[in-house]
Tab-separated table of C-alpha atoms in Angstrom:
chain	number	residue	atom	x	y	z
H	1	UNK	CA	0.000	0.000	0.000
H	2	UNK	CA	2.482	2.647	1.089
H	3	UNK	CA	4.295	1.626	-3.036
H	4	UNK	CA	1.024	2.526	-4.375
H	5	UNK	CA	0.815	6.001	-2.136
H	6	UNK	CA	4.100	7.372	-2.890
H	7	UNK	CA	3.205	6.631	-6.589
H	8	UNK	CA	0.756	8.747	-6.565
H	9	UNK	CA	2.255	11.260	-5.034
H	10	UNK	CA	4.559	11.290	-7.318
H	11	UNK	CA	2.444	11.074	-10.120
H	12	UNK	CA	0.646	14.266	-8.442
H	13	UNK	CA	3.864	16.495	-7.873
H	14	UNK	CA	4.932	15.553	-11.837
H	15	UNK	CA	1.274	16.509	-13.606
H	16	UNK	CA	1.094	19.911	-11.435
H	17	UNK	CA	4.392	20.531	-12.476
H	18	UNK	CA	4.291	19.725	-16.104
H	19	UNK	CA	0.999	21.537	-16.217
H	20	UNK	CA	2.513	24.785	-14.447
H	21	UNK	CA	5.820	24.459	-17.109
H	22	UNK	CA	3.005	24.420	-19.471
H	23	UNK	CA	1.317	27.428	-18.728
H	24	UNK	CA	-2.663	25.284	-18.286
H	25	UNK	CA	-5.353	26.014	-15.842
H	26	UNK	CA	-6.924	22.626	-14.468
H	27	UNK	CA	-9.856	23.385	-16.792
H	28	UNK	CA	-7.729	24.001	-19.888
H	29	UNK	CA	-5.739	21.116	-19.404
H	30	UNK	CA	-9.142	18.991	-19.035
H	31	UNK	CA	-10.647	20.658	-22.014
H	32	UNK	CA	-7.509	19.593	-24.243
H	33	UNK	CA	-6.628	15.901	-22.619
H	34	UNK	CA	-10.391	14.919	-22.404
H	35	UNK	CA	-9.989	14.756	-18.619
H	36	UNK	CA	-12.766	16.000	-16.428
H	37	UNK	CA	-11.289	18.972	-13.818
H	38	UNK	CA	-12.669	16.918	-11.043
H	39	UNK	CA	-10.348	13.809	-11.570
H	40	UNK	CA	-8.009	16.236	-12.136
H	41	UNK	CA	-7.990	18.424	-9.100
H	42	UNK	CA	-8.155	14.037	-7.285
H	43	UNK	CA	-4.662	13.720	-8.894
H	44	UNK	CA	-3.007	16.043	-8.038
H	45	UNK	CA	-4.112	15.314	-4.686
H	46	UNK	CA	-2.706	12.151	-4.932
H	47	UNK	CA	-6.662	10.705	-5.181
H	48	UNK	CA	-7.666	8.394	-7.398
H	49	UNK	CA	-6.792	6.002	-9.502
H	50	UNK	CA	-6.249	6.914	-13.399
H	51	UNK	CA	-6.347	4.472	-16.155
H	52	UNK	CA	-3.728	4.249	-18.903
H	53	UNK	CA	-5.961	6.081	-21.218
H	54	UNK	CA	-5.872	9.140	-18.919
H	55	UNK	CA	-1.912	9.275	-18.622
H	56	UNK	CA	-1.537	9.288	-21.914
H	57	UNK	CA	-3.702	11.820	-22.800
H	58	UNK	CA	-2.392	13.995	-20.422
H	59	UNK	CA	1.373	12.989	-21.476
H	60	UNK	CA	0.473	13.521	-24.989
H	61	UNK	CA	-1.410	17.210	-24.056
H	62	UNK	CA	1.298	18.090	-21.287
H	63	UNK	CA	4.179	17.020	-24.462
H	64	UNK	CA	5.783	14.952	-21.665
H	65	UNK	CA	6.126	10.614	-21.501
H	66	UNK	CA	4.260	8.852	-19.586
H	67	UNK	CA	7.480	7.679	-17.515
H	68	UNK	CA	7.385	11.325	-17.053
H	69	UNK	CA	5.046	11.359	-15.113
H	70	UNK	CA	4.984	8.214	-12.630
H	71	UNK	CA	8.481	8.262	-11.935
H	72	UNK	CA	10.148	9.173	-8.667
H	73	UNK	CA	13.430	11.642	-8.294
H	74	UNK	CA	16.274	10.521	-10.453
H	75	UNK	CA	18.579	7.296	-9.028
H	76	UNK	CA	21.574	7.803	-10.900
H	77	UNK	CA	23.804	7.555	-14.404
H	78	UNK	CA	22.397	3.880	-15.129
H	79	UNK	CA	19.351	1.922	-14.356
H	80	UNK	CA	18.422	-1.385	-14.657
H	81	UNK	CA	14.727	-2.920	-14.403
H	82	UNK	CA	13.404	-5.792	-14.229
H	83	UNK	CA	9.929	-6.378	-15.915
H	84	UNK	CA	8.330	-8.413	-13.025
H	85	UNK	CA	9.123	-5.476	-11.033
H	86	UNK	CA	6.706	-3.298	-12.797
H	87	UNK	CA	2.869	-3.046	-12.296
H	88	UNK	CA	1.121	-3.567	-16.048
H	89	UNK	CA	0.096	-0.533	-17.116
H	90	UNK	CA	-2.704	-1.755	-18.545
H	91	UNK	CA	-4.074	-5.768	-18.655
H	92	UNK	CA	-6.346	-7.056	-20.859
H	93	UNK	CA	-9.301	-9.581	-19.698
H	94	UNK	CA	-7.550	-12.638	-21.672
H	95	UNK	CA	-4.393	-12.084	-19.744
H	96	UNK	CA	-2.613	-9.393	-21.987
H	97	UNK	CA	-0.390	-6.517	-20.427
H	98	UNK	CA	1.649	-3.997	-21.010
H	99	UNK	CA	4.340	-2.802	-18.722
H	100	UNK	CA	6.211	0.724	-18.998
H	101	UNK	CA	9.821	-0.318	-18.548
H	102	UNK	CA	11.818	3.170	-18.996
H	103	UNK	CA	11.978	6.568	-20.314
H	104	UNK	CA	15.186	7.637	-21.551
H	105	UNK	CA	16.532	11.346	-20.548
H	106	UNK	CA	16.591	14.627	-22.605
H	107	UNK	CA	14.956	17.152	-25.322
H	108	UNK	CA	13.357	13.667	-27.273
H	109	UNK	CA	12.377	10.777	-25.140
H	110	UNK	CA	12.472	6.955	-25.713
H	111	UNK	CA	9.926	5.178	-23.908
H	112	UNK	CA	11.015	1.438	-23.860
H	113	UNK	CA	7.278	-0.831	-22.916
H	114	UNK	CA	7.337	-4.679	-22.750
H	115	UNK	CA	3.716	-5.853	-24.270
H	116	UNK	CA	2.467	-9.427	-24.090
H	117	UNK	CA	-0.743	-9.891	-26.170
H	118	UNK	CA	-3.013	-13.486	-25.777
H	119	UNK	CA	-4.702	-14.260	-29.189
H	120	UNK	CA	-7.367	-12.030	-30.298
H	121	UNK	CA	-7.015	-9.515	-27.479
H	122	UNK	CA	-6.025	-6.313	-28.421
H	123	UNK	CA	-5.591	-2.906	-27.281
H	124	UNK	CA	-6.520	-0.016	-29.640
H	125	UNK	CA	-4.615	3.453	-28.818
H	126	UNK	CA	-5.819	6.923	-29.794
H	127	UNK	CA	-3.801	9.300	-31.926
H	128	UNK	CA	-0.842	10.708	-30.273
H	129	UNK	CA	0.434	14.002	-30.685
H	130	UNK	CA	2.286	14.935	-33.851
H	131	UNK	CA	5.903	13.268	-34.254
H	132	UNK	CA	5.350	10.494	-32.068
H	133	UNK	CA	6.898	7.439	-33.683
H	134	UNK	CA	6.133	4.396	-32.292
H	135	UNK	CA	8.221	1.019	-33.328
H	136	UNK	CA	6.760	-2.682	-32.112
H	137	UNK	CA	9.153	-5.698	-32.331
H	138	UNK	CA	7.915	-8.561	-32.119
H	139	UNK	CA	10.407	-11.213	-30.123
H	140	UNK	CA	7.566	-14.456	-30.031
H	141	UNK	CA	4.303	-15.215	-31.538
H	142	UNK	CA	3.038	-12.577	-33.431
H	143	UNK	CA	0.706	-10.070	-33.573
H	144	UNK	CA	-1.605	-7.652	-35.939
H	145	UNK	CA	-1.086	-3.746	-36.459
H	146	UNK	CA	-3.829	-1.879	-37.360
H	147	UNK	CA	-2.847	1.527	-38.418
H	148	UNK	CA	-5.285	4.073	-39.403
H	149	UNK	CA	-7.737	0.878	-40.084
H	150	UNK	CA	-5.042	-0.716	-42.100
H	151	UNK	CA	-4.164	-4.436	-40.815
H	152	UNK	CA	0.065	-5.540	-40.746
H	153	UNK	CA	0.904	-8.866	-39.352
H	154	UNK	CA	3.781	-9.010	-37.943
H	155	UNK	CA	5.723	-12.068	-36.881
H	156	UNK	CA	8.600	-13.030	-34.269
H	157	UNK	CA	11.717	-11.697	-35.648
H	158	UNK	CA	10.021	-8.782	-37.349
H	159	UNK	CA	9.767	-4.892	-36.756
H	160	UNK	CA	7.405	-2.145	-37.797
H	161	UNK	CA	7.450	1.468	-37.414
H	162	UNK	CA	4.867	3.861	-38.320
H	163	UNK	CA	3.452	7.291	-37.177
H	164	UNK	CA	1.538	7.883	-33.897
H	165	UNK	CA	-0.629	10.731	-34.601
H	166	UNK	CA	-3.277	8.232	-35.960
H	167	UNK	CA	-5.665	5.529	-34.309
H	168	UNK	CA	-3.642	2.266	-34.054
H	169	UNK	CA	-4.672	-1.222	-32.823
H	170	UNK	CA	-2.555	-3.957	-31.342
H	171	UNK	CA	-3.972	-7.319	-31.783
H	172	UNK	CA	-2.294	-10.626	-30.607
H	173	UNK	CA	-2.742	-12.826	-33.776
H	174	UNK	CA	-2.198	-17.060	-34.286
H	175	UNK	CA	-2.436	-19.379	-31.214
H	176	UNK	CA	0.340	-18.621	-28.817
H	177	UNK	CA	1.199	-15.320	-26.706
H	178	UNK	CA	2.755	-12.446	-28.374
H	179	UNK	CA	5.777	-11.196	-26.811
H	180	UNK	CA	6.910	-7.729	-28.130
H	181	UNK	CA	8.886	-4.614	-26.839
H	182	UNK	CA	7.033	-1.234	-28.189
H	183	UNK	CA	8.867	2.072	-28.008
H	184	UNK	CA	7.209	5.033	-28.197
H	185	UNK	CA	9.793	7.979	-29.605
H	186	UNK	CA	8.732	11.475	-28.580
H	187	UNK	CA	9.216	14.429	-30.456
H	188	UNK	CA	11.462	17.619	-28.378
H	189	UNK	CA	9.212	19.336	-25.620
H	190	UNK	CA	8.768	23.217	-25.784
H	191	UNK	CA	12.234	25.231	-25.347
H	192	UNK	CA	14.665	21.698	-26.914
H	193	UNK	CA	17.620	22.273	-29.171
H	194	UNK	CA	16.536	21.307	-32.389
């Protein structure tokens, strides 16, 4: 209990302060992540409980990763994770998850997400904001992308890239699980070098 408080602590101190670097209101930052100012205000309280939908529509709208915004203060030069140390993200009835591993540092971030996808379930994502490149390899089993409502199967050994900024589908496809590591490749926040 006391791992999920100080998560959402921090996941309160990092959305006030990405939406204060931002320049939002609660109500303007509602208005433009789809996020009603009541859950909002409950956040950054460190109430509630948001679903993955909400953090990334906030990340997208606040132009910060969604590491960004659950992790604690910085630990050091290198860091090393272990996936069964992470709570999924998001799980799918069938058994399906997806785990946030890492966000690399600076002006373009890396997030680095281990996905396991049971047959048939899938997980469809809304649009992202504009130069968010998203890759999916897939190590076992395999899987269909939809992207912008057009299907790609892609197999063990395979990878696929494709813009963000459009509504994409992951589907585990065949009989087996479907083991793949997604990155999610943001473009520079406000004030970056080019």
């Amino acid at each position: 209990m006391a791992e999920t408080e100080a998560a959402l602590r921090a996941l309160a101190r990092n959305v006030r302060a990405a939406r204060t670097r931002a320049g939002l209101s609660l109500d303007e930052l509602g208005r433009r992540a789809q996020v009603s100012k009541g859950a909002l205000v409950a956040l950054e309280k460190a109430q509630g409980n948001p679903n993955f939908a909400t953090l990334v529509r906030l990340a997208d709208t606040l132009g910060v990763s969604v590491s960004a915004l659950l992790e604690g203060s910085a630990e050091g030069r290198v860091r090393v994770v272990a996936a069964g140390d992470l709570t999924p993200l998001w799980t799918g009835p069938r058994g399906s998850e997806a785990r946030l591993m890492l966000t690399t540092q600076g002006p373009a971030p890396v997030e680095v997400w281990r996905w396991t996808l049971e047959p048939g379930e899938e997980y469809p994502s809304h649009p992202h904001q504009a130069g968010v490149v998203e890759t999916v390899s897939v190590t076992s089993g395999r899987m269909t992308l939809i992207v912008d409502g057009v299907e790609h199967l892609v197999e063990a050994g395979r990878t696929a890239a494709f813009d963000g900024d459009v509504p994409h589908t992951y589907r585990g496809a065949g009989t087996g699980t479907c083991h793949l590591i997604m990155t999610v490749h943001l473009p520079p926040g406000p004030g970056s070098p080019s």
